[in-house]
Structures are given as C-alpha cells and as structure tokens.
Amino acid sequence: MQTYQRKRRRKVAEINVVPYIDVMLVLLIIFMATAPLVTQGVKVDLPQAASEPLDAESKPPLVASVNVEGQYFLDNGSVDENSPLQLDEIQALVAAELTVNPDRPVVVNGDRLVPYDTIIQLMVSLQRAGAPSVGLMTEPGE
C-alpha cells in the first residue's frame, strides 16, 4: 500500500512592502513639486484678536505708513516722518536699518480706506529690503 504524503504549505506572514515604498516615493515627489505653488505670496504676521502690544524692552519698530491718499511714510527715528517717500526710498532706508539692526521689528500702519494693492506693494518692498516678517498695526479693540 502506497501512502502519499501531502506537503503542507506554510502560510507566509510577511507583507511585501515594496509597492508601499513606491507609492510613498510618488507621493513625496508630488508634494515636493506642489509645495512651492502653495506657499506663494508675501509672508505676513497677521495680528490676532487678543494680541499683546510690543514689549517696552524690545527695540522700537520701523513703522511704514500709508495714508488715505496712498502716500508712503517711514518712521525710523532719523527721517522726517511727515514727508512722503517713494517705495524705492523706503526699501533702501529699511534695508540700511536692517543691516545695522537685523532683529528690529517692521510693521505697517495703513489707513482703513487704503486700497489693498497699495498695502501689498509696501509689504513687497519691505520684504525685498530684507524684513523677515512684517506685522500689521491695529487699534486696540474693546
């Protein structure tokens, strides 16, 4: 009498991770390609509703202002703050000040009736001058 021996296959309890690695690498490439498109625009430190005023111990900020007529002004302590300036003049003055004091804060003070484009042009000039971040001044709320 012949006995046939059956070979029992053992179940493999391993997961093949190679396809998962391929998918992960494709997703990584997609995110790397789309990340620069998502982070465009001017970097701004937007004020929060319950914001605190600047510390009295911190350096006084450079205040770039825009009045309702769209004229630009800069208060850095050395220039007459009542004389209007051009954007390239503000950019040069801020760049010179940030070379001497790189940690000095830069803020924008704009009239509420000023067009959005006027404020953005000022913020772009401040960014080109080397300001790492630009804050927006607000009146204290109730």
Tab-separated table of C-alpha atoms in Angstrom:
chain	number	residue	atom	x	y	z
A	1	MET	CA	0.000	0.000	0.000
A	2	GLN	CA	1.299	3.312	-1.010
A	3	THR	CA	0.932	6.320	1.156
A	4	TYR	CA	1.050	9.662	-0.369
A	5	GLN	CA	2.476	12.326	1.721
A	6	ARG	CA	0.938	15.702	1.270
A	7	LYS	CA	3.191	18.635	1.519
A	8	ARG	CA	1.642	21.197	3.696
A	9	ARG	CA	2.429	24.709	2.688
A	10	ARG	CA	3.184	27.034	5.463
A	11	LYS	CA	1.485	30.410	5.299
A	12	VAL	CA	3.787	33.340	4.819
A	13	ALA	CA	3.158	36.014	7.394
A	14	GLU	CA	5.261	38.703	5.758
A	15	ILE	CA	3.981	41.786	3.997
A	16	ASN	CA	5.579	42.810	0.783
A	17	VAL	CA	6.410	46.478	1.437
A	18	VAL	CA	7.997	47.286	-1.917
A	19	PRO	CA	4.741	48.547	-3.508
A	20	TYR	CA	4.081	50.732	-0.462
A	21	ILE	CA	7.529	52.283	-0.752
A	22	ASP	CA	6.882	53.030	-4.425
A	23	VAL	CA	3.602	54.752	-3.600
A	24	MET	CA	5.272	56.726	-0.814
A	25	LEU	CA	8.024	57.944	-3.139
A	26	VAL	CA	5.491	59.020	-5.773
A	27	LEU	CA	3.536	60.961	-3.137
A	28	LEU	CA	6.741	62.562	-1.886
A	29	ILE	CA	7.577	63.765	-5.399
A	30	ILE	CA	4.061	65.149	-5.850
A	31	PHE	CA	4.235	67.064	-2.558
A	32	MET	CA	7.695	68.394	-3.353
A	33	ALA	CA	6.501	69.647	-6.729
A	34	THR	CA	3.336	71.310	-5.404
A	35	ALA	CA	4.728	72.843	-2.174
A	36	PRO	CA	6.270	75.926	-3.846
A	37	LEU	CA	2.978	76.628	-5.589
A	38	VAL	CA	1.050	76.624	-2.315
A	39	THR	CA	3.419	78.928	-0.401
A	40	GLN	CA	3.383	81.921	-2.706
A	41	GLY	CA	2.689	85.451	-1.623
A	42	VAL	CA	4.082	87.792	0.994
A	43	LYS	CA	4.808	86.368	4.406
A	44	VAL	CA	2.903	88.376	6.987
A	45	ASP	CA	2.498	88.089	10.731
A	46	LEU	CA	-1.209	88.788	10.923
A	47	PRO	CA	-2.445	90.325	14.151
A	48	GLN	CA	-4.636	88.148	16.330
A	49	ALA	CA	-7.817	89.269	18.040
A	50	ALA	CA	-6.296	89.131	21.511
A	51	SER	CA	-2.862	90.445	20.576
A	52	GLU	CA	-0.437	91.915	23.038
A	53	PRO	CA	1.378	95.210	22.434
A	54	LEU	CA	5.109	95.145	21.747
A	55	ASP	CA	7.310	94.814	24.815
A	56	ALA	CA	8.649	98.065	26.206
A	57	GLU	CA	12.084	96.411	26.344
A	58	SER	CA	12.108	95.490	22.645
A	59	LYS	CA	13.609	97.753	20.042
A	60	PRO	CA	11.215	100.336	18.643
A	61	PRO	CA	9.763	99.061	15.366
A	62	LEU	CA	10.218	100.539	11.936
A	63	VAL	CA	6.769	101.859	11.078
A	64	ALA	CA	5.918	102.120	7.388
A	65	SER	CA	2.663	104.047	6.984
A	66	VAL	CA	0.217	104.650	4.156
A	67	ASN	CA	-2.289	107.492	4.360
A	68	VAL	CA	-5.685	107.656	2.669
A	69	GLU	CA	-4.165	109.361	-0.417
A	70	GLY	CA	-1.802	106.399	-0.894
A	71	GLN	CA	1.359	108.262	0.137
A	72	TYR	CA	4.079	106.273	1.893
A	73	PHE	CA	5.892	107.339	5.060
A	74	LEU	CA	8.596	105.771	7.210
A	75	ASP	CA	9.223	106.366	10.893
A	76	ASN	CA	12.678	105.079	11.722
A	77	GLY	CA	13.773	107.855	14.037
A	78	SER	CA	16.128	109.560	11.582
A	79	VAL	CA	13.947	110.614	8.623
A	80	ASP	CA	11.275	113.308	8.823
A	81	GLU	CA	8.216	111.107	9.266
A	82	ASN	CA	5.882	113.761	7.800
A	83	SER	CA	7.470	113.835	4.354
A	84	PRO	CA	6.105	111.322	1.809
A	85	LEU	CA	8.572	108.849	0.306
A	86	GLN	CA	8.655	106.635	-2.773
A	87	LEU	CA	8.674	102.841	-2.431
A	88	ASP	CA	12.306	102.564	-3.561
A	89	GLU	CA	13.347	105.136	-0.930
A	90	ILE	CA	11.542	103.198	1.794
A	91	GLN	CA	13.132	99.974	0.574
A	92	ALA	CA	16.635	101.498	0.697
A	93	LEU	CA	16.110	103.016	4.161
A	94	VAL	CA	14.678	99.795	5.618
A	95	ALA	CA	17.472	97.708	4.061
A	96	ALA	CA	20.086	100.023	5.581
A	97	GLU	CA	18.419	99.912	9.003
A	98	LEU	CA	18.057	96.108	8.942
A	99	THR	CA	21.734	95.746	8.068
A	100	VAL	CA	22.621	97.551	11.289
A	101	ASN	CA	19.759	96.117	13.428
A	102	PRO	CA	18.608	92.834	11.835
A	103	ASP	CA	16.256	91.959	14.711
A	104	ARG	CA	14.343	95.257	14.622
A	105	PRO	CA	10.614	94.623	14.008
A	106	VAL	CA	8.918	96.052	10.912
A	107	VAL	CA	5.221	96.963	10.954
A	108	VAL	CA	2.772	98.506	8.500
A	109	ASN	CA	0.345	101.194	9.597
A	110	GLY	CA	-2.315	101.746	6.947
A	111	ASP	CA	-5.497	103.748	6.810
A	112	ARG	CA	-8.580	101.535	6.629
A	113	LEU	CA	-9.677	103.192	3.357
A	114	VAL	CA	-6.393	102.494	1.549
A	115	PRO	CA	-6.753	100.023	-1.345
A	116	TYR	CA	-5.420	96.525	-0.694
A	117	ASP	CA	-2.951	96.808	-3.590
A	118	THR	CA	-1.242	99.829	-2.007
A	119	ILE	CA	-0.582	97.915	1.213
A	120	ILE	CA	0.654	94.858	-0.701
A	121	GLN	CA	3.093	96.975	-2.738
A	122	LEU	CA	4.506	98.368	0.507
A	123	MET	CA	4.803	94.912	2.042
A	124	VAL	CA	6.579	93.554	-1.038
A	125	SER	CA	9.068	96.433	-0.844
A	126	LEU	CA	9.679	95.712	2.824
A	127	GLN	CA	10.220	92.042	2.050
A	128	ARG	CA	12.710	92.922	-0.702
A	129	ALA	CA	14.508	95.170	1.783
A	130	GLY	CA	15.172	92.102	3.926
A	131	ALA	CA	12.412	92.237	6.536
A	132	PRO	CA	11.963	88.626	7.713
A	133	SER	CA	8.381	89.318	8.753
A	134	VAL	CA	6.027	92.256	8.591
A	135	GLY	CA	3.409	92.996	11.222
A	136	LEU	CA	0.189	94.932	10.750
A	137	MET	CA	-0.669	97.657	13.243
A	138	THR	CA	-4.191	97.823	14.603
A	139	GLU	CA	-6.057	99.981	17.062
A	140	PRO	CA	-6.705	98.352	20.422
A	141	GLY	CA	-10.119	96.661	20.437
A	142	GLU	CA	-12.772	96.934	23.078
